[in-house]
Short mmCIF file of C-alpha atoms in Angstrom, two decimals:
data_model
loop_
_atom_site.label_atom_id
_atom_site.label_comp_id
_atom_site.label_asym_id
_atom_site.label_seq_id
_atom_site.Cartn_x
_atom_site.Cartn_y
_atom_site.Cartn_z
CA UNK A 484 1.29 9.35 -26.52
CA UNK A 485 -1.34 11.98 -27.16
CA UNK A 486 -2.78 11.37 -23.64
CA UNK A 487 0.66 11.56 -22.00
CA UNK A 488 1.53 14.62 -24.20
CA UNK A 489 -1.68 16.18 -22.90
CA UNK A 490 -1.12 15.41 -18.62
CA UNK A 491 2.57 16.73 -19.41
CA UNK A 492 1.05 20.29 -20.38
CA UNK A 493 -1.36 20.14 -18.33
CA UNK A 494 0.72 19.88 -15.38
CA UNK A 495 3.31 22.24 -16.63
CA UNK A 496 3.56 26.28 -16.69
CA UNK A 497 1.93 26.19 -19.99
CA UNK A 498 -1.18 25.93 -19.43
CA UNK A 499 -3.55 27.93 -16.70
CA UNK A 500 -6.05 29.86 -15.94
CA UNK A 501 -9.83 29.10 -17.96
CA UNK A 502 -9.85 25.96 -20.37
CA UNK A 503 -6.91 23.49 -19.26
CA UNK A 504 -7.68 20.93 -21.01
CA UNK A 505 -8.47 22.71 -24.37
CA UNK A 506 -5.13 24.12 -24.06
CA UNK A 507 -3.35 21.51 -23.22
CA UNK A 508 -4.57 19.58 -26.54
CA UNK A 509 -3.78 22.87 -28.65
CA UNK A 510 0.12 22.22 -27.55
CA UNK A 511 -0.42 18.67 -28.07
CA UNK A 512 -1.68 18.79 -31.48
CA UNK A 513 0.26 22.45 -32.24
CA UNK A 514 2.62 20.73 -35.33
CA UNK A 515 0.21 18.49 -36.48
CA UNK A 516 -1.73 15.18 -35.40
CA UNK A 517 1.42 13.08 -35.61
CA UNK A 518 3.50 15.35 -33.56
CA UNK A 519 3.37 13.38 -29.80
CA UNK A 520 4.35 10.58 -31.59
CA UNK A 521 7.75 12.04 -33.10
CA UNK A 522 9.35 13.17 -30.08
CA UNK A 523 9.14 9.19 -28.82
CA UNK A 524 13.29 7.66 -30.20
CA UNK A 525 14.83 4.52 -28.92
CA UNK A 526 15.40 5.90 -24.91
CA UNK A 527 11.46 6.29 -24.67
CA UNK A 528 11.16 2.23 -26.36
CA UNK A 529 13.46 0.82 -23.42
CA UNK A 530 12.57 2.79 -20.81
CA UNK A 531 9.00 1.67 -21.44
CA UNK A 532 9.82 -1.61 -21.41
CA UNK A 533 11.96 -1.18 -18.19
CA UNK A 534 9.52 0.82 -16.53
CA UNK A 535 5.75 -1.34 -17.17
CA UNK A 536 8.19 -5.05 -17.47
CA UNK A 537 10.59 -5.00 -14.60
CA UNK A 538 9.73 -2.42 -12.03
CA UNK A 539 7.15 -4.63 -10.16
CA UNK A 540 10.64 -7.37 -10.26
CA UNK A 541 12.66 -4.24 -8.89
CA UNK A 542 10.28 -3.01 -5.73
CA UNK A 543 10.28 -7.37 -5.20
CA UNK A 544 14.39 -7.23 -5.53
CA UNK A 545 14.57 -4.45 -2.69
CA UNK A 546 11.94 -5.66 -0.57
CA UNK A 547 13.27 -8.67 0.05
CA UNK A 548 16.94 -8.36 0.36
CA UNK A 549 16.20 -5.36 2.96
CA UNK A 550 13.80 -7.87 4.89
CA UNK A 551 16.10 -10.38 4.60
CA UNK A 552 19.39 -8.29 5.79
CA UNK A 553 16.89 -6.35 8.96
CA UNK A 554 15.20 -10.15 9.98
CA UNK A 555 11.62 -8.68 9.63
CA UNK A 556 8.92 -9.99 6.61
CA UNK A 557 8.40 -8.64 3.48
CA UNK A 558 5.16 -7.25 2.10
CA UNK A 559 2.01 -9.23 1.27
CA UNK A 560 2.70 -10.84 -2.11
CA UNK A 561 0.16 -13.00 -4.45
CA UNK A 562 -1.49 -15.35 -3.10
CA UNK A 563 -1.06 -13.62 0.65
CA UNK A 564 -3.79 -11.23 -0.56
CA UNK A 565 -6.34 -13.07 -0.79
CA UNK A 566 -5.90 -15.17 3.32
CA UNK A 567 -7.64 -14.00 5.64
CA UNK A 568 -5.75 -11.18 7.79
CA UNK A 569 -3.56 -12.68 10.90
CA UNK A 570 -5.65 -13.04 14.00
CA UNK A 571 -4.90 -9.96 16.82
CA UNK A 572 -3.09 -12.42 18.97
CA UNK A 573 -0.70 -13.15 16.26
CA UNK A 574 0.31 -10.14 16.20
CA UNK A 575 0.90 -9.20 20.40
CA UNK A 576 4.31 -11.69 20.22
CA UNK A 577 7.12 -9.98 21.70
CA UNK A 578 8.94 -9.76 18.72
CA UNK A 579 6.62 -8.08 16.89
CA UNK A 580 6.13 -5.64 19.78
CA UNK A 581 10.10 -5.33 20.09
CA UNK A 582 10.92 -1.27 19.35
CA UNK A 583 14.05 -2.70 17.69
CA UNK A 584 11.65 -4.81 15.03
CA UNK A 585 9.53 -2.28 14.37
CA UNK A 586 12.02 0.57 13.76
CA UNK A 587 13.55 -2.10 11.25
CA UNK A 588 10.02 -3.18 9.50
CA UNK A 589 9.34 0.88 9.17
CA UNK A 590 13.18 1.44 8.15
CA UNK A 591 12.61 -1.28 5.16
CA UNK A 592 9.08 -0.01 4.38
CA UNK A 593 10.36 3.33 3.44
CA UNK A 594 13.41 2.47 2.31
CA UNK A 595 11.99 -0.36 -0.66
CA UNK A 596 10.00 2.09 -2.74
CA UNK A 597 12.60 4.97 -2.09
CA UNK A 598 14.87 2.87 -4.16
CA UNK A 599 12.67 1.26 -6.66
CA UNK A 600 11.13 4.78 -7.75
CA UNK A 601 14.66 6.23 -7.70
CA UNK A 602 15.40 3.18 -9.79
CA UNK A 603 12.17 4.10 -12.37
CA UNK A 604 13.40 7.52 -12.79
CA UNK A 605 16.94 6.51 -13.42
CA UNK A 606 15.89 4.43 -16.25
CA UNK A 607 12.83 6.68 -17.76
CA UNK A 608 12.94 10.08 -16.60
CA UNK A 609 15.90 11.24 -19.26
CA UNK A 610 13.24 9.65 -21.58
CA UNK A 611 10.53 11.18 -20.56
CA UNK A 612 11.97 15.03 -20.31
CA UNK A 613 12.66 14.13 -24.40
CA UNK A 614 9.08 13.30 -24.84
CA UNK A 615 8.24 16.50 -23.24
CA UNK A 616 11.08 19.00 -24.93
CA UNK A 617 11.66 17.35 -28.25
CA UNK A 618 14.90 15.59 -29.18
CA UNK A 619 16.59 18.11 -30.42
CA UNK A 620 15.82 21.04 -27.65
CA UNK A 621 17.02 18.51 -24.91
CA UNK A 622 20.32 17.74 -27.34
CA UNK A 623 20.48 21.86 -27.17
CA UNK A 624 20.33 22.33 -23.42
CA UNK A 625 22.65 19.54 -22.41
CA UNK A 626 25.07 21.02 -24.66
CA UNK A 627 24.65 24.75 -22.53
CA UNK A 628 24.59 22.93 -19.65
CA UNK A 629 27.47 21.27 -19.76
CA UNK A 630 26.31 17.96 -16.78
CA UNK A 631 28.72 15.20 -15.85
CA UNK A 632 27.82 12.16 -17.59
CA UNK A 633 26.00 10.81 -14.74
CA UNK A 634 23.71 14.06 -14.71
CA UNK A 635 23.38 13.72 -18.28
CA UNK A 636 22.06 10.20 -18.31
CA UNK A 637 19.48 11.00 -15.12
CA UNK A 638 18.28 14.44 -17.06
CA UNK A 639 16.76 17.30 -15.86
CA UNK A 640 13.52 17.55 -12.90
CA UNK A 641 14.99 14.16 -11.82
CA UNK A 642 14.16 14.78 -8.13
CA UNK A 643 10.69 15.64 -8.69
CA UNK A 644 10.27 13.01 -11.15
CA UNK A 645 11.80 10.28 -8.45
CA UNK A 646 9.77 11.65 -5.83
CA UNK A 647 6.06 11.05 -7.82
CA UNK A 648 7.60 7.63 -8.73
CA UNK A 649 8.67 6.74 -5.19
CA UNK A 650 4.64 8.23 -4.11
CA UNK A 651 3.32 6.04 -6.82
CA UNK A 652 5.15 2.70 -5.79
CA UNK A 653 4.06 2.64 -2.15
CA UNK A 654 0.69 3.15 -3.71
CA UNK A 655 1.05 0.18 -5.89
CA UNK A 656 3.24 -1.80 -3.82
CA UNK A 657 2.74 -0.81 0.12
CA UNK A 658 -0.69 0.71 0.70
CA UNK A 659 -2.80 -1.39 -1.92
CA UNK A 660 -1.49 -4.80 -0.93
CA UNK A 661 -1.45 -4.33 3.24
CA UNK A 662 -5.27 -2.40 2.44
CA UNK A 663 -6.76 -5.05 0.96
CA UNK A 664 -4.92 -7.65 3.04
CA UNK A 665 -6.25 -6.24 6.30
CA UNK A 666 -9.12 -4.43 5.57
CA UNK A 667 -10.87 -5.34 2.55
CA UNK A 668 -13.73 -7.95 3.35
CA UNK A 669 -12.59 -11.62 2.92
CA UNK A 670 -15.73 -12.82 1.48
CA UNK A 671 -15.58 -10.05 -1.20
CA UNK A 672 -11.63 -10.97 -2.53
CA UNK A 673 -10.75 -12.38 -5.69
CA UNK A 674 -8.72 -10.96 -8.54
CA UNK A 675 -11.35 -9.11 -10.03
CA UNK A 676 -12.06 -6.95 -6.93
CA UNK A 677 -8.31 -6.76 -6.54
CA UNK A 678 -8.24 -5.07 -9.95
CA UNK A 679 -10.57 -2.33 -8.87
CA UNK A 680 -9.42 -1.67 -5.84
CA UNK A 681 -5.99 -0.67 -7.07
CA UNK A 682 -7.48 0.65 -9.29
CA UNK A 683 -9.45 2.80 -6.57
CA UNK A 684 -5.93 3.48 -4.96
CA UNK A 685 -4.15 5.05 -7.96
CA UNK A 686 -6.60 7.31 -8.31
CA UNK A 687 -5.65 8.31 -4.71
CA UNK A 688 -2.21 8.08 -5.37
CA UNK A 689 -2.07 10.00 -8.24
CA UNK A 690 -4.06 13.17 -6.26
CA UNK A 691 -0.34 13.21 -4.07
CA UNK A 692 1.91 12.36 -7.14
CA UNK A 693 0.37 14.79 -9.59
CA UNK A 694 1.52 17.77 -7.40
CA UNK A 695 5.50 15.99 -8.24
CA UNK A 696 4.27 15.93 -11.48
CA UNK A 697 3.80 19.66 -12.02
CA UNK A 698 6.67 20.26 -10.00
CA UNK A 699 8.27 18.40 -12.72
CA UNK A 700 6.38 19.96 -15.15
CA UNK A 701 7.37 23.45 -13.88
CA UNK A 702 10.56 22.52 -13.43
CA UNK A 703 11.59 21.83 -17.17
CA UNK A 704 9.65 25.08 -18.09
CA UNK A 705 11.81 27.09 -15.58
CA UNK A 706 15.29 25.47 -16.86
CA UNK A 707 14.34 26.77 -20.77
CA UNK A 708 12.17 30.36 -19.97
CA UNK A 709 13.93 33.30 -18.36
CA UNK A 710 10.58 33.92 -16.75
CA UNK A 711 9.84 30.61 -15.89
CA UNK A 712 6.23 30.87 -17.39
CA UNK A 713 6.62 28.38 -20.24
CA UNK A 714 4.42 29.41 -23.00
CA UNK A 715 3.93 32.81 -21.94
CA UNK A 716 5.69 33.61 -25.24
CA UNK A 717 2.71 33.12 -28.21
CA UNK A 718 5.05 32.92 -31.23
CA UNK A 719 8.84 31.02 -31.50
CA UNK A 720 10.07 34.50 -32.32
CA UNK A 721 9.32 35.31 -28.80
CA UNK A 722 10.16 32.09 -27.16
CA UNK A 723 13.85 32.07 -28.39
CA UNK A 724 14.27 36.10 -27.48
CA UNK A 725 13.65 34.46 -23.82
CA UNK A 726 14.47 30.85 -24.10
CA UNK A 727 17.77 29.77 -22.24
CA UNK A 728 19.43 26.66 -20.58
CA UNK A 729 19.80 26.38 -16.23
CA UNK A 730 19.80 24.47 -13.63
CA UNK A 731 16.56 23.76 -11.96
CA UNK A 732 15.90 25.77 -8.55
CA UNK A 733 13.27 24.31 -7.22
CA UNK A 734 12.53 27.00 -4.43
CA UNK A 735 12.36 29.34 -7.26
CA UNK A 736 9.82 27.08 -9.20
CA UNK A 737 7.39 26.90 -6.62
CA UNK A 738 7.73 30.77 -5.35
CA UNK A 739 6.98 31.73 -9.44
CA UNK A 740 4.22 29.69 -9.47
CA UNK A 741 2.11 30.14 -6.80
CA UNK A 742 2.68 33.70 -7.10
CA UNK A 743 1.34 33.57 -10.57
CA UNK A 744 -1.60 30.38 -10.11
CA UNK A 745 -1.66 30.31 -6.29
CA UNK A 746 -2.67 26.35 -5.26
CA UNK A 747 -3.86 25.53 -8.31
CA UNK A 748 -0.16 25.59 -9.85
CA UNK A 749 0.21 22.15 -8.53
CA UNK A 750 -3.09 20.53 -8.27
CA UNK A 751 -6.03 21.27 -9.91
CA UNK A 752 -9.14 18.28 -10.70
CA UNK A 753 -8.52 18.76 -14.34
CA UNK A 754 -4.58 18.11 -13.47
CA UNK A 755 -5.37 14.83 -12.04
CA UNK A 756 -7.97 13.84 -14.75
CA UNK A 757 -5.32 14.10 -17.25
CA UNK A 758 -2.47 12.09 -15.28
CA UNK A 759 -5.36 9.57 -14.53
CA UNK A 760 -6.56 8.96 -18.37
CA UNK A 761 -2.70 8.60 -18.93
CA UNK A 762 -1.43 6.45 -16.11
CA UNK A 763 -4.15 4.30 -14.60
CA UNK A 764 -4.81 1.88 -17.13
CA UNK A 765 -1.63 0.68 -16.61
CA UNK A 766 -0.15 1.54 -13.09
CA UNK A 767 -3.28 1.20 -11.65
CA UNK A 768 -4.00 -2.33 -12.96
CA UNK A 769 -0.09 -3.03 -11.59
CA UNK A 770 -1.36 -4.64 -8.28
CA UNK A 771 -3.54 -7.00 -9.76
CA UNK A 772 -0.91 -8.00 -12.21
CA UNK A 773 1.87 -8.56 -9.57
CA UNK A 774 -0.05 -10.38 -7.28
CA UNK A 775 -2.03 -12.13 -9.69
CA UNK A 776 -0.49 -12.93 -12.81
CA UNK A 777 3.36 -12.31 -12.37
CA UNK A 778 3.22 -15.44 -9.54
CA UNK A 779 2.04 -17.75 -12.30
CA UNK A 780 5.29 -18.06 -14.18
CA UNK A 781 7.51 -17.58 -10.60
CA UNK A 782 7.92 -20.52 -9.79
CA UNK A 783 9.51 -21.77 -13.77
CA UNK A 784 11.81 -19.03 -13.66
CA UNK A 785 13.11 -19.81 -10.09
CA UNK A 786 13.84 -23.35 -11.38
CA UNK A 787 15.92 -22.39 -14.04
CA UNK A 788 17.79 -19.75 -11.76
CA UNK A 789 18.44 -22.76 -9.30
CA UNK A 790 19.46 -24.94 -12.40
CA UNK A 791 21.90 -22.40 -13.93
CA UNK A 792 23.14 -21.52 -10.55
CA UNK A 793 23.57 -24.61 -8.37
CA UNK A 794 24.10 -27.10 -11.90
CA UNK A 795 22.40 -30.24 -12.08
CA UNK A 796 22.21 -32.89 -9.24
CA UNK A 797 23.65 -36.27 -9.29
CA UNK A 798 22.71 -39.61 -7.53
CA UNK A 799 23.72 -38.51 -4.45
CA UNK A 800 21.61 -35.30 -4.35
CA UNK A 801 23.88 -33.54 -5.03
CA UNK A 802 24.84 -30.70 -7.35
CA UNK A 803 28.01 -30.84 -9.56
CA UNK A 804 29.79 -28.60 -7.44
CA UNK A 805 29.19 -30.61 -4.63
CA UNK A 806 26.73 -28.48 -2.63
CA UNK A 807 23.78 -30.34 -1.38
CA UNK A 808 20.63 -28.64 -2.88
CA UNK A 809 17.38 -28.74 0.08
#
């Protein structure tokens, strides 16, 4: 929590100019050491879970049913990675040459991580706006702003927060895995240079998604400031004479701040630093664990699913709904 705490100020409006990073842990640790841990309530528990449990299951879930309803093949998954690449002639059939194939293998390539990352953000980003406001600010500004339920339960920046989600799962789930299929040396694979090279790829990931991130960042300052420059104010006197509840303009976000920090508003190398000690131990070790260890368990899992769905065969081979099971 501390680290995340410090990447969200440090890609916010709150911080800038000299000293990032010492600022950034000043707001962290403002209302004492404990404080990033007491903004964290029951949303932030589940969407954790959701978000480091399921989403690799998710990007799987779309990828397949879109390959499956265009005809073309889905990613390279588990133990894919680690075969050698297919041959150049495999790859000159017709089919695969067809403009009709390819415009559906593209269409599904963009579309599967559009809709898992949308799917991330639906789950944590309401979460992870509390971690950043405080329970009870975000309980105030829903109130003034009065959202549909559906608006409610997406929260605020949700665009920009779907949009370095969607960045970071073709990282994790598009780019690493074709990469390393094609490209990475076949006598150097095996899990543990899997592991580094996603790890390798987040960190390039995260120099794309980190400018999202201070979008998002910006954005939450903007919906709360009348000046949009977050903690511009130095006392809470002054923060509530300007605080207020809006909607989000995004145009206006980025015209305020690169007026006021220029290009650094949305990427500096202490920016990514932070967002890197906070999300590549886990997202960047995500490759290697769902190409590697989430396989080992697949095929268990899949037998029960086949069990509970197509019942139990009998001597004729059967099931008990009389469906012959292959």
């Amino acid at each position: 929590m501390p680290l995340e705490k410090i990447a969200l100020f440090m890609n916010s409006s709150q911080v800038s100019g000299k000293h990032q990073f010492a600022q950034s842990i000043k707001l962290t640790f403002q209302k004492g050491v404990l404080s990033p841990y007491r903004v964290v309530g029951p949303a932030s528990l589940v969407a954790w879970f959701m978000q480091y449990s399921v989403m690799g299951l998710a990007f799987q879930f779309f990828d397949h049913a879109l390959s499956k309803a265009l005809g073309v093949a889905p990613v390279y998954y588990g133990d894919e990675l680690m075969e050698p690449p297919p041959p150049p002639s495999s790859s000159l059939s017709n089919q695969d040459h067809d403009a009709t194939h390819q415009i559906k293998s593209i269409t599904k390539t963009i579309l599967a991580p559009i809709l898992a990352g949308s799917l991330e953000s639906t789950v944590a980003n309401r979460a992870e706006v509390q971690r950043y406001y405080g329970p009870t600010k975000l309980a105030t500004i829903e109130s003034h702003l009065k959202w549909n339920p559906a608006a409610r339960f997406c929260g605020p920046a949700f665009l920009s927060n779907a949009m370095r989600n969607v960045i970071m799962c073709n990282t994790s789930f598009i780019l690493t895995p074709i990469t390393y299929k094609l490209y990475y040396p076949q006598e150097k694979k095996s899990q543990g240079s899997l592991f580094w090279f996603g790890m390798g790829m987040n960190f390039a990931g995260n120099a794309v998604a980190i400018t999202q991130q201070a979008l998002w960042g910006r954005g939450l300052d903007y919906a709360v400031y009348a000046d949009g420059a977050g903690a511009a104010a130095s006392s809470s006197a002054a923060s509530s004479a300007t605080q207020v509840a809006r909607n989000i303009s995004y145009s206006q976000v980025i015209k305020l701040s690169l007026q006021k920090d220029g290009p650094a508003a949305f990427f500096t190398v202490p920016k990514w630093a932070s967002r890197i000690l906070m999300n590549a131990p886990v997202q960047g070790s995500l490759p290697w664990f769902y190409n590697n260890v989430l396989p080992l368990g697949e095929d268990s899992v899949l037998g029960v699913v086949r069990t509970l769905y197509y019942g139990k065969k009998n001597e004729n081979g059967k099931n008990e709904n009389g469906c012959a099971i292959s």
